[in-house]
Coordinates of C-alpha atoms in Angstrom, one line a residue:
M197 CA 126.3 91.1 89.1
P198 CA 127.0 87.9 91.0
V199 CA 125.1 84.6 90.6
L200 CA 123.2 83.9 93.8
R201 CA 124.5 81.0 95.9
P202 CA 122.5 79.4 98.7
T203 CA 124.2 79.5 102.1
T204 CA 122.0 77.0 103.8
E205 CA 122.9 73.5 104.9
W206 CA 121.1 70.6 103.3
G207 CA 117.8 69.9 105.0
H208 CA 117.6 73.3 106.7
C209 CA 115.4 76.2 106.0
M210 CA 116.5 79.2 104.0
P211 CA 118.0 82.1 106.0
P212 CA 117.4 83.2 108.6
E213 CA 117.7 79.9 110.4
S214 CA 115.1 79.3 113.0
D215 CA 112.9 76.6 114.5
Y216 CA 110.0 78.1 112.6
G217 CA 111.3 77.8 109.1
I218 CA 108.8 76.2 106.7
T219 CA 111.2 75.6 103.8
T220 CA 113.7 72.8 103.1
Y221 CA 116.9 73.3 101.3
A222 CA 117.1 70.0 99.4
P223 CA 118.5 70.9 96.0
G224 CA 118.3 68.7 93.0
W225 CA 115.7 66.8 90.9
D226 CA 116.5 63.5 92.6
S227 CA 115.9 65.1 96.0
A228 CA 112.4 66.1 94.9
I229 CA 111.7 62.6 93.8
K230 CA 113.0 61.1 97.1
I231 CA 110.9 63.6 99.2
R232 CA 107.9 62.8 97.0
D233 CA 108.3 59.1 97.7
G234 CA 109.1 59.6 101.4
D235 CA 112.6 58.0 101.1
P236 CA 113.5 57.2 104.7
A237 CA 117.2 58.2 104.4
T238 CA 116.3 61.5 102.7
M239 CA 113.6 62.3 105.2
A240 CA 116.0 61.5 108.1
R241 CA 118.3 64.3 107.0
I242 CA 115.7 67.0 107.0
V243 CA 115.7 69.5 109.8
H244 CA 113.0 71.9 108.6
L245 CA 109.9 70.9 106.7
Y246 CA 106.7 72.5 105.5
P247 CA 104.5 71.8 108.6
R248 CA 101.6 70.3 106.8
F249 CA 103.8 67.5 105.5
G250 CA 103.7 65.9 108.9
P251 CA 104.7 66.4 112.6
F252 CA 108.4 67.5 112.5
G253 CA 110.9 69.4 114.7
P254 CA 109.2 70.8 117.8
V255 CA 105.8 69.4 116.7
A256 CA 107.2 65.9 116.6
R257 CA 109.1 66.4 119.9
A258 CA 106.0 67.5 121.7
L259 CA 104.0 64.7 120.3
K260 CA 106.6 62.1 121.3
A261 CA 106.8 63.5 124.8
I262 CA 103.0 63.4 125.2
C263 CA 102.8 59.8 123.9
A264 CA 105.5 58.8 126.4
K265 CA 103.6 60.4 129.2
I266 CA 100.4 58.5 128.4
Q267 CA 102.2 55.4 127.3
T268 CA 100.7 54.9 123.9
P269 CA 101.2 51.4 122.5
E270 CA 104.7 50.4 121.5
G271 CA 105.2 50.5 117.8
H272 CA 102.4 53.0 117.3
G273 CA 102.5 56.5 115.9
A274 CA 100.1 59.3 116.6
L275 CA 98.7 62.5 115.3
Y276 CA 97.3 65.3 117.5
F277 CA 94.8 68.1 117.0
T278 CA 92.9 70.7 119.0
S279 CA 89.4 69.8 117.8
P280 CA 87.2 66.8 118.8
V281 CA 86.1 66.4 115.2
S282 CA 89.6 65.2 114.4
F283 CA 88.7 61.7 115.7
A284 CA 86.0 61.3 113.0
A285 CA 88.1 63.0 110.4
V286 CA 91.1 60.8 110.8
R287 CA 89.0 57.7 110.9
A288 CA 87.2 58.7 107.7
H289 CA 90.5 59.3 106.0
A290 CA 92.3 56.2 107.2
L291 CA 89.4 53.8 106.4
H292 CA 88.5 55.4 103.0
P293 CA 88.9 53.1 100.0
Y294 CA 91.1 55.8 98.4
R295 CA 93.9 54.6 100.7
K296 CA 94.0 51.4 98.5
Q297 CA 96.8 49.2 99.8
H298 CA 97.4 51.5 102.7
V299 CA 93.8 51.4 104.0
L300 CA 93.4 50.8 107.8
V301 CA 90.7 48.9 109.7
E302 CA 88.8 50.2 112.7
R303 CA 90.9 48.2 115.2
D304 CA 94.1 49.9 114.0
L305 CA 93.0 53.2 115.4
G306 CA 93.2 54.3 119.1
Y307 CA 91.9 57.5 120.6
R308 CA 93.2 59.5 123.5
C309 CA 92.5 62.9 125.0
V310 CA 94.7 65.0 127.2
D311 CA 94.9 68.5 128.7
V312 CA 98.3 70.2 128.6
G313 CA 98.1 73.5 130.4
D314 CA 95.0 75.2 129.0
V315 CA 95.1 73.3 125.7
R316 CA 92.9 70.2 125.2
L317 CA 94.4 67.8 122.6
Y318 CA 92.9 64.9 120.7
L319 CA 95.3 62.1 119.7
V320 CA 94.7 59.3 117.2
T321 CA 97.2 56.3 117.4
Y322 CA 97.9 53.8 114.7
P323 CA 100.5 51.1 113.9
M324 CA 103.7 52.8 112.5
P325 CA 103.9 50.6 109.4
K326 CA 100.4 52.0 108.4
T327 CA 101.5 55.7 108.5
P328 CA 101.0 56.2 104.7
G329 CA 97.3 55.5 105.2
V330 CA 96.9 58.0 108.0
I331 CA 99.3 60.9 107.4
G332 CA 97.0 62.5 104.8
A333 CA 94.6 63.3 107.6
W334 CA 97.2 65.7 108.8
Q335 CA 98.4 66.9 105.4
N336 CA 95.2 67.7 103.6
P337 CA 92.8 69.4 106.0
G338 CA 95.7 71.4 107.6
F339 CA 94.4 71.4 111.3
G340 CA 97.5 69.9 112.9
V341 CA 99.4 71.5 115.8
S342 CA 101.7 74.4 114.9
I343 CA 105.4 74.8 115.8
R344 CA 104.7 77.6 118.3
L345 CA 101.8 75.8 119.9
A346 CA 104.1 72.7 120.2
E347 CA 106.7 74.8 122.0
K348 CA 104.0 75.9 124.5
L349 CA 103.0 72.2 125.0
L350 CA 106.6 71.3 125.8
R351 CA 106.8 74.1 128.3
D352 CA 103.6 72.9 130.0
L353 CA 104.2 69.2 129.7
D354 CA 104.4 68.6 133.5
S355 CA 100.7 69.7 133.8
L356 CA 99.5 66.9 131.4
K357 CA 96.4 65.2 132.5
E358 CA 94.6 62.5 130.5
V359 CA 90.9 63.0 130.0
G360 CA 88.8 59.8 130.0
L361 CA 86.9 58.7 126.9
E362 CA 83.6 56.8 127.1
A363 CA 82.7 54.2 124.5
D364 CA 79.9 55.1 122.1
L365 CA 79.9 58.8 123.3
P366 CA 81.2 61.8 121.5
P367 CA 84.8 62.9 122.5
P368 CA 85.0 65.4 125.3
S369 CA 84.2 69.0 124.3
T370 CA 86.8 71.8 124.4
E371 CA 87.0 75.6 124.6
F372 CA 89.4 75.4 121.7
L373 CA 92.3 77.9 121.6
P374 CA 91.9 81.4 123.1
E375 CA 92.1 84.4 120.9
G376 CA 94.3 87.5 121.6
E377 CA 94.5 91.1 120.5
A378 CA 96.4 90.0 117.3
H379 CA 93.4 88.0 116.1
G380 CA 91.2 91.1 116.0
K381 CA 93.9 93.2 114.4
L382 CA 94.4 90.5 111.8
R383 CA 90.8 90.5 110.9
G384 CA 90.7 94.2 110.7
R385 CA 93.8 94.3 108.5
I386 CA 92.5 91.7 106.1
A387 CA 89.1 93.4 105.8
G388 CA 90.9 96.8 105.2
L389 CA 93.0 95.3 102.5
L390 CA 90.0 93.9 100.8
R391 CA 88.4 97.3 100.7
R392 CA 91.6 99.1 99.8
A393 CA 91.8 100.4 96.2
A394 CA 88.7 98.4 95.2
I395 CA 87.6 98.4 91.5
D396 CA 84.2 99.5 92.7
P397 CA 84.1 100.7 96.3
E398 CA 80.4 100.0 96.4
N399 CA 81.1 96.3 96.0
A400 CA 83.8 96.2 98.7
R401 CA 81.9 95.9 101.9
A402 CA 83.9 93.3 103.9
E403 CA 84.3 94.0 107.6
S404 CA 86.2 92.4 110.4
K405 CA 83.2 90.3 111.4
D406 CA 83.3 88.7 107.9
V407 CA 86.8 87.4 108.3
F408 CA 87.5 84.0 109.9
L409 CA 91.1 82.9 110.7
Y410 CA 92.5 79.3 110.5
P411 CA 95.9 77.7 111.2
T412 CA 96.6 77.1 107.5
G413 CA 95.2 77.9 104.1
M414 CA 94.1 74.3 103.7
A415 CA 92.2 74.5 107.0
A416 CA 90.3 77.4 105.7
I417 CA 89.3 75.4 102.6
A418 CA 88.4 72.3 104.6
A419 CA 86.2 74.3 107.0
A420 CA 84.5 76.1 104.1
N421 CA 83.8 72.8 102.4
R422 CA 82.3 71.3 105.5
T423 CA 80.2 74.3 106.3
I424 CA 78.9 74.8 102.8
Q425 CA 78.0 71.1 102.5
D426 CA 75.9 71.4 105.6
Y427 CA 74.2 74.5 104.3
R428 CA 73.8 73.5 100.6
P429 CA 74.2 69.8 99.9
G430 CA 75.3 68.9 96.4
S431 CA 78.3 68.0 94.3
V432 CA 81.5 70.0 94.4
V433 CA 83.3 71.2 91.3
V434 CA 86.9 72.3 91.0
L435 CA 87.7 74.4 87.9
G436 CA 91.3 74.4 86.8
C437 CA 94.5 73.2 88.4
A438 CA 94.7 73.6 92.2
F439 CA 96.9 72.8 95.1
R440 CA 97.1 69.0 95.3
S441 CA 95.9 68.9 98.9
T442 CA 92.9 70.9 97.8
L443 CA 92.0 68.4 95.0
Q444 CA 92.5 65.4 97.3
H445 CA 90.6 66.8 100.2
L446 CA 87.6 68.0 98.2
E447 CA 87.4 64.7 96.3
E448 CA 87.4 62.6 99.4
S449 CA 85.1 64.9 101.5
S450 CA 82.3 65.5 99.0
P451 CA 79.8 62.7 99.6
R452 CA 77.3 63.9 97.0
G453 CA 79.8 64.0 94.2
Y454 CA 83.0 65.6 93.0
K455 CA 84.0 66.8 89.5
H456 CA 87.2 68.3 88.2
F457 CA 87.6 70.3 85.0
G458 CA 91.2 71.0 84.0
P459 CA 91.0 73.7 81.2
V460 CA 89.5 77.0 82.2
D461 CA 89.7 78.9 79.0
A462 CA 86.6 79.8 77.0
K463 CA 86.4 76.3 75.5
G464 CA 86.9 74.7 78.9
L465 CA 84.1 76.8 80.5
G466 CA 82.0 75.7 77.6
V467 CA 82.5 72.1 78.5
F468 CA 81.7 72.9 82.1
E469 CA 78.5 74.6 81.0
S470 CA 77.4 71.7 79.0
W471 CA 78.0 69.4 81.9
L472 CA 75.9 71.7 84.1
D473 CA 73.0 71.5 81.7
E474 CA 73.2 67.7 81.7
E475 CA 73.3 67.7 85.5
F476 CA 70.2 69.9 85.6
V477 CA 68.3 67.7 83.3
A478 CA 69.2 64.7 85.5
G479 CA 68.0 66.6 88.6
K480 CA 71.4 66.9 90.2
G481 CA 72.6 70.0 91.9
V482 CA 76.0 71.5 92.4
S483 CA 76.7 72.9 95.9
Y484 CA 79.6 75.1 95.0
V485 CA 82.4 75.7 92.5
F486 CA 86.0 76.2 93.7
A487 CA 88.7 77.9 91.6
E488 CA 92.1 79.5 92.2
F489 CA 92.6 82.9 90.6
P490 CA 95.1 82.7 89.0
N491 CA 95.8 79.0 89.5
N492 CA 98.9 77.1 90.5
P493 CA 101.0 76.1 88.7
L494 CA 99.6 77.0 85.3
L495 CA 98.8 80.6 86.3
A496 CA 95.6 80.6 84.2
S497 CA 92.8 83.1 85.1
I498 CA 89.3 81.8 84.9
D499 CA 86.6 84.2 83.5
I500 CA 84.9 84.8 86.8
G501 CA 82.3 87.1 85.2
R502 CA 81.1 84.2 83.1
L503 CA 81.3 81.9 86.0
G504 CA 79.1 84.3 88.0
K505 CA 76.4 84.1 85.2
L506 CA 76.5 80.3 85.3
A507 CA 76.1 80.5 89.1
E508 CA 73.0 82.6 88.7
K509 CA 71.6 80.2 86.1
H510 CA 72.3 77.0 88.0
G511 CA 72.2 78.1 91.6
F512 CA 75.7 77.1 92.8
M513 CA 78.0 79.1 95.1
I514 CA 81.4 80.3 94.1
V515 CA 84.5 79.9 96.3
L516 CA 87.6 81.6 95.0
D517 CA 91.2 81.3 96.3
D518 CA 93.3 84.4 95.6
T519 CA 96.5 83.3 97.2
V520 CA 98.7 83.4 94.1
G521 CA 97.5 86.8 92.9
S522 CA 97.1 87.9 96.5
F523 CA 94.6 90.4 97.7
A524 CA 97.2 93.2 97.6
N525 CA 97.0 93.0 93.8
I526 CA 93.6 91.7 92.8
D527 CA 90.0 92.4 93.8
V528 CA 87.9 89.3 93.4
L529 CA 85.7 89.0 96.6
S530 CA 82.9 90.8 94.8
E531 CA 82.8 88.0 92.3
A532 CA 82.6 85.2 94.9
D533 CA 80.4 84.1 97.7
I534 CA 83.4 83.1 99.8
L535 CA 87.1 84.0 99.5
V536 CA 89.8 81.8 100.9
S537 CA 93.5 82.7 101.2
S538 CA 96.7 81.2 102.5
L539 CA 98.2 83.8 104.8
T540 CA 101.3 81.7 104.9
K541 CA 102.4 82.9 101.5
S542 CA 103.0 86.6 100.5
F543 CA 100.8 88.0 103.2
S544 CA 103.2 86.7 105.8
G545 CA 106.1 86.7 103.4
Y546 CA 108.9 85.4 105.7
A547 CA 108.4 81.7 105.6
N548 CA 108.2 81.3 109.4
V549 CA 104.5 80.9 110.2
M550 CA 101.3 79.3 108.8
G551 CA 97.8 80.8 108.6
G552 CA 94.7 81.0 106.5
S553 CA 91.5 83.1 106.2
T554 CA 88.0 82.8 104.9
V555 CA 86.0 85.9 104.1
L556 CA 82.3 86.0 103.5
N557 CA 81.1 88.4 100.9
P558 CA 78.4 90.6 102.5
L559 CA 76.8 91.2 99.1
S560 CA 76.4 87.5 98.3
P561 CA 72.7 86.4 98.2
H562 CA 73.9 83.6 100.5
Y563 CA 75.4 85.9 103.1
P564 CA 72.2 86.1 105.4
A565 CA 72.4 82.3 105.8
L566 CA 76.2 81.9 105.8
S567 CA 77.1 84.5 108.3
P568 CA 75.1 83.1 111.2
L569 CA 76.1 79.6 110.2
W570 CA 79.8 80.4 110.3
Y571 CA 79.4 82.1 113.7
E572 CA 77.6 79.0 115.0
T573 CA 80.2 76.5 113.7
Y574 CA 83.5 78.4 113.8
H575 CA 86.0 77.7 116.5
N576 CA 89.5 79.3 116.8
E577 CA 92.4 76.9 116.1
L578 CA 95.0 79.6 115.2
Y579 CA 97.4 79.8 118.1
I580 CA 97.9 83.2 119.5
G581 CA 101.7 83.1 119.0
D582 CA 101.1 82.4 115.3
A583 CA 98.5 85.2 115.0
E584 CA 101.0 87.6 116.5
V585 CA 103.7 86.7 113.9
L586 CA 101.3 86.9 111.0
L587 CA 100.3 90.4 112.2
S588 CA 103.9 91.5 112.6
N589 CA 105.1 90.0 109.3
S590 CA 102.3 91.6 107.3
D591 CA 103.2 95.1 108.4
D592 CA 105.2 95.5 105.2
Y593 CA 102.9 93.4 103.0
L594 CA 102.2 96.1 100.4
P595 CA 105.8 97.3 99.8
R596 CA 106.9 93.7 99.7
T597 CA 104.2 93.0 97.1
A598 CA 105.6 95.7 94.9
I599 CA 109.1 94.1 95.0
L600 CA 107.7 90.6 94.4
N601 CA 105.7 91.9 91.4
R602 CA 108.7 93.7 90.0
N603 CA 111.1 90.7 90.4
A604 CA 108.7 88.2 89.0
A605 CA 107.8 90.3 86.0
A606 CA 111.5 90.9 85.2
M607 CA 112.3 87.1 85.4
A608 CA 109.2 86.2 83.4
K609 CA 110.1 88.7 80.7
H610 CA 113.7 87.5 80.6
L611 CA 112.7 83.9 80.2
H612 CA 110.0 84.7 77.7
A613 CA 112.6 86.3 75.5
H614 CA 114.4 82.9 75.5
A615 CA 111.2 81.1 74.7
K616 CA 110.7 83.1 71.5
D617 CA 114.1 81.7 70.3
P618 CA 113.5 78.1 69.1
S619 CA 117.2 77.3 69.6
T620 CA 116.8 77.6 73.4
P621 CA 115.4 74.9 75.6
V622 CA 112.8 77.2 77.1
A623 CA 109.4 76.3 75.5
R624 CA 107.2 78.9 77.2
V625 CA 106.8 80.9 80.4
L626 CA 103.5 80.7 82.3
Y627 CA 102.9 84.1 84.0
P628 CA 99.6 86.0 84.0
S629 CA 100.8 88.9 82.0
L630 CA 102.2 86.6 79.3
L631 CA 99.2 84.4 78.8
P632 CA 96.2 84.7 76.4
D633 CA 93.8 85.2 79.3
Y634 CA 95.7 88.2 80.7
E635 CA 92.8 90.6 80.1
V636 CA 90.7 88.4 82.4
Y637 CA 93.3 88.9 85.1
R638 CA 94.0 92.5 84.4
A639 CA 90.3 93.3 84.8
R640 CA 90.6 92.3 88.4
L641 CA 93.6 94.5 89.3
R642 CA 93.1 96.9 92.1
K643 CA 93.6 100.6 91.5
P644 CA 97.0 102.1 91.9
T645 CA 97.8 103.8 95.2
P646 CA 100.9 105.3 96.8
E647 CA 101.4 102.2 98.9
L648 CA 101.2 100.0 95.7
P649 CA 101.6 102.1 92.6
E650 CA 101.4 99.2 90.2
P651 CA 99.3 96.2 91.2
A652 CA 100.5 93.4 89.0
A653 CA 100.6 89.7 88.4
G654 CA 102.2 88.5 91.6
C655 CA 105.2 86.4 92.5
L656 CA 104.7 83.0 90.8
M657 CA 105.5 81.6 87.4
S658 CA 106.2 78.3 85.8
V659 CA 108.8 77.7 83.1
E660 CA 108.3 74.9 80.6
F661 CA 111.2 73.3 78.9
D662 CA 111.3 71.3 75.7
S663 CA 112.4 68.1 77.5
V664 CA 112.6 66.6 81.0
A665 CA 116.3 66.5 80.6
A666 CA 116.5 70.3 80.0
A667 CA 114.2 71.0 82.9
R668 CA 116.2 68.7 85.2
A669 CA 119.5 70.3 84.2
F670 CA 118.1 73.8 84.7
Y671 CA 116.7 72.9 88.1
D672 CA 119.8 71.1 89.3
R673 CA 121.9 74.2 88.4
L674 CA 119.5 76.9 89.5
A675 CA 120.9 78.6 92.6
F676 CA 117.6 79.6 94.2
Y677 CA 116.3 78.0 97.3
P678 CA 114.2 75.0 96.4
G679 CA 111.0 74.3 98.2
P680 CA 107.2 73.9 98.0
H681 CA 106.4 77.4 99.0
L682 CA 105.7 80.8 97.4
G683 CA 105.7 84.5 98.3
A684 CA 108.7 84.3 100.6
H685 CA 111.6 86.8 101.1
R686 CA 114.0 84.7 99.1
T687 CA 113.4 83.4 95.6
L688 CA 112.3 79.8 95.5
S689 CA 112.4 77.2 92.8
F690 CA 110.7 73.9 92.8
A691 CA 110.1 70.8 90.6
Y692 CA 106.5 71.2 91.7
N693 CA 104.8 69.1 89.1
L694 CA 107.3 66.3 89.6
L695 CA 106.6 66.2 93.4
A696 CA 102.9 66.9 93.4
F697 CA 101.5 65.2 90.4
S698 CA 103.9 62.5 89.0
K699 CA 104.0 59.8 91.6
H700 CA 101.1 57.8 90.2
P701 CA 101.2 57.3 86.4
D702 CA 97.4 57.5 85.9
E703 CA 97.2 60.7 87.9
A704 CA 100.2 62.2 86.1
A705 CA 98.7 61.4 82.7
Y706 CA 95.4 63.0 83.7
H707 CA 96.9 66.2 84.8
R708 CA 99.3 66.3 81.9
S709 CA 96.3 66.2 79.6
Y710 CA 95.5 69.8 80.5
G711 CA 99.0 71.1 80.8
I712 CA 100.6 70.1 84.1
L713 CA 103.9 68.8 82.7
E714 CA 107.0 67.3 84.4
E715 CA 109.0 69.5 82.1
M716 CA 108.1 72.5 84.2
V717 CA 110.0 74.3 87.0
R718 CA 108.0 76.6 89.2
I719 CA 109.7 79.8 90.4
S720 CA 108.5 82.2 93.2
A721 CA 110.1 85.6 93.2
G722 CA 111.7 86.9 96.4
L723 CA 113.1 90.3 97.4
E724 CA 116.6 90.1 96.0
D725 CA 118.3 92.4 93.5
V726 CA 116.7 92.0 90.0
Q727 CA 119.9 91.7 88.1
D728 CA 121.2 89.0 90.5
L729 CA 118.1 87.0 89.8
L730 CA 118.5 87.4 86.0
D731 CA 122.2 86.4 86.2
T732 CA 121.3 83.3 88.3
L733 CA 118.7 82.3 85.7
D734 CA 121.2 82.7 82.9
D735 CA 123.7 80.5 84.7
A736 CA 121.1 77.7 85.0
L737 CA 120.0 78.2 81.3
V738 CA 123.6 77.3 80.3
A739 CA 123.1 73.9 81.8
A740 CA 119.6 73.5 80.2
R741 CA 121.1 74.4 76.8
E742 CA 123.9 71.8 77.3
A743 CA 121.2 69.2 78.0
K744 CA 119.3 70.2 74.9
D745 CA 122.5 69.9 72.8
K746 CA 123.2 66.4 74.2
L747 CA 119.7 65.3 73.3
A748 CA 120.3 66.6 69.7
E749 CA 123.4 64.5 69.5
G750 CA 121.5 61.4 70.5
P751 CA 122.4 58.9 73.2
R752 CA 125.2 56.4 72.5
T753 CA 124.2 53.8 75.0
L754 CA 121.1 52.6 76.9
E755 CA 122.6 54.1 80.1
A756 CA 123.0 57.4 78.4
A757 CA 119.4 57.4 77.2
A758 CA 118.2 56.7 80.8
G759 CA 120.4 59.5 82.1
L760 CA 118.9 62.0 79.6
G761 CA 115.4 61.4 80.9
F762 CA 113.8 59.3 78.1
A763 CA 113.4 55.7 77.2
A764 CA 115.9 54.2 74.7

C-alpha cells in the first residue's frame, strides 16, 4: 500500500479546497512554533485558518470593509460580534491583569454598532500594536462572526447603517440571528443521538427543548459558565487536561475562584476530594466542576461515578465535555448536569463549519432551575447557513464514527506494538483502550446497534516519544495533514502540546508535571484506508528511529546538540 502524500499547498486547507476550510496545511515542527508565536511572515502565508484563531479570509474581508465604511481610526484594528455583551467581554479581557505586558487601558478601546441587512453588529476597535492583548477575546469565548455570516455581510454591505451609541448607557439591543428549520432539526438530531442506544433508557430523557446551539464549542462552554455562575455563584474547578482556550477562559471568567487539578486517576481524585473537604471547612463553595471525557490530549477518563458522589456530598454541579469520545460512542449525559460538545469535530466531520451545543440533563436536580434560566438568557448566534451545513454533514455521523473508531484503534495498536519494544523511539501510546483507566471509559460505551455495531474509543490519540528529537523527526516526516483539529475526514497530526502549552516556560512546566509533554504528537484518525495509514506511520517511524540513533551516538558539536533538541 502507498504512503499517503498531502496534495495541499502550504497554508491552504486540506482537500477539498473551499473558503470554509478550517484546517491549515503548515507541515513541520518549526511551522508549529512560528504559528504559536504569531510569526508575521508565517501568518501572512496562511490562506485558511481555524476560525477561532482570529478574523481571517472572508471574515477579515467583511470586517475590513465595514471598518472602511464607518471610518474607524487609522492604525486601529477591530473585532466584531453579534451580541451587545461583547463590549463588556472584550473590555474585561483587554484590561485584565493576565494580559501582563499586553494589557490595554480604557482609552485604547472604541465601540461602534452597525446594522448590515438584518444583522446588528458590535465592533470594538483598538490600536493595532496592542492586538496581542485583545485577540483572546475572540479566540477563547468563541462568539466571533463565522465565515458564512461574513459572506452574507459582504453581500449586504451597501445596506450598512451605523447605530448611535450613548455614553453611560448599555449598547443598543438586538434581535440576534434568526433561526431556521435546520436549527430545530439539529436539536432533534442531537437529542435523538443522546437517547440512542443508551446504557439505561430510563436515564436518557433529553428532548429537543433541552438542546441549545452555539456558533462554536467554546461558545457553548463560555455561555454555560456565565449562566451557571449567575445561578450558583462559587469557584470553578477543572479536572484533568482540557482544551487550552477552556482553561484560559474559565480561569479569567471565574471571579469567585478557579482551581485546576491535572491528574484524574484515583490518586488525583483523592487529592481533589481532600481539597474539597478543606474548602468546606473554610466555608467556601464550588459552583461546578468541568471535565472532558476522555480528555485531550492525554485521553484519560475520569471516574464520573465517583465524581457524582462527590457532587452529592459537596453540592457542586458537573459539566462534562464529550467531544473527544463523541456522543455516538459514549453515554455520559446521565452522569452530568450539563453536557457540552463541539459539533465542529466528528459530529460535522468535514472540517468546513463550526458549531457547539449545550444539553441540560432533565434528570438533574438542578434542571427545574436551569431550564427556565437558559430559556431566559439564551439567544441564537449560530448563523442559519452554518446550521444547515452542520445538519447536512451529520447525516452520516454514525457510519463515519465507525470508520474513525476502526482507523484510530488500528493505528493505536500498531504504535503500541512499537512502544513495547525498548529499541524503538515510541515510549507509549495514549488511547482510551490502551490506558489503565479503560474500564472507566468502557463502562460508558453505548449499546451496539446496526448503525454503529461497535461503539469504541473515538478518533484521537497521542504518541509519546523518548525524546523531543524523535518526536520532531516523526512529525516532520509524517505525511498526514497537520492541524489543530480532530474528527475530520482526513487523518490529522499535530504537535499539539508544543503549540498549546509550551510558549511560556512556567506554564509548560506546570502542565508537564501531570503528563502534557513536548515529546508528544497528537493524531486524529480520518476515513482513509487502514493499511495506507499504517504504512504512513511506518515511514515516519523510520525518521524517528534515525533521530534516536543519532542521540545514542552523541553530538559532536554544540550546533549538533542544538539541532537534536537538547542543551549541550
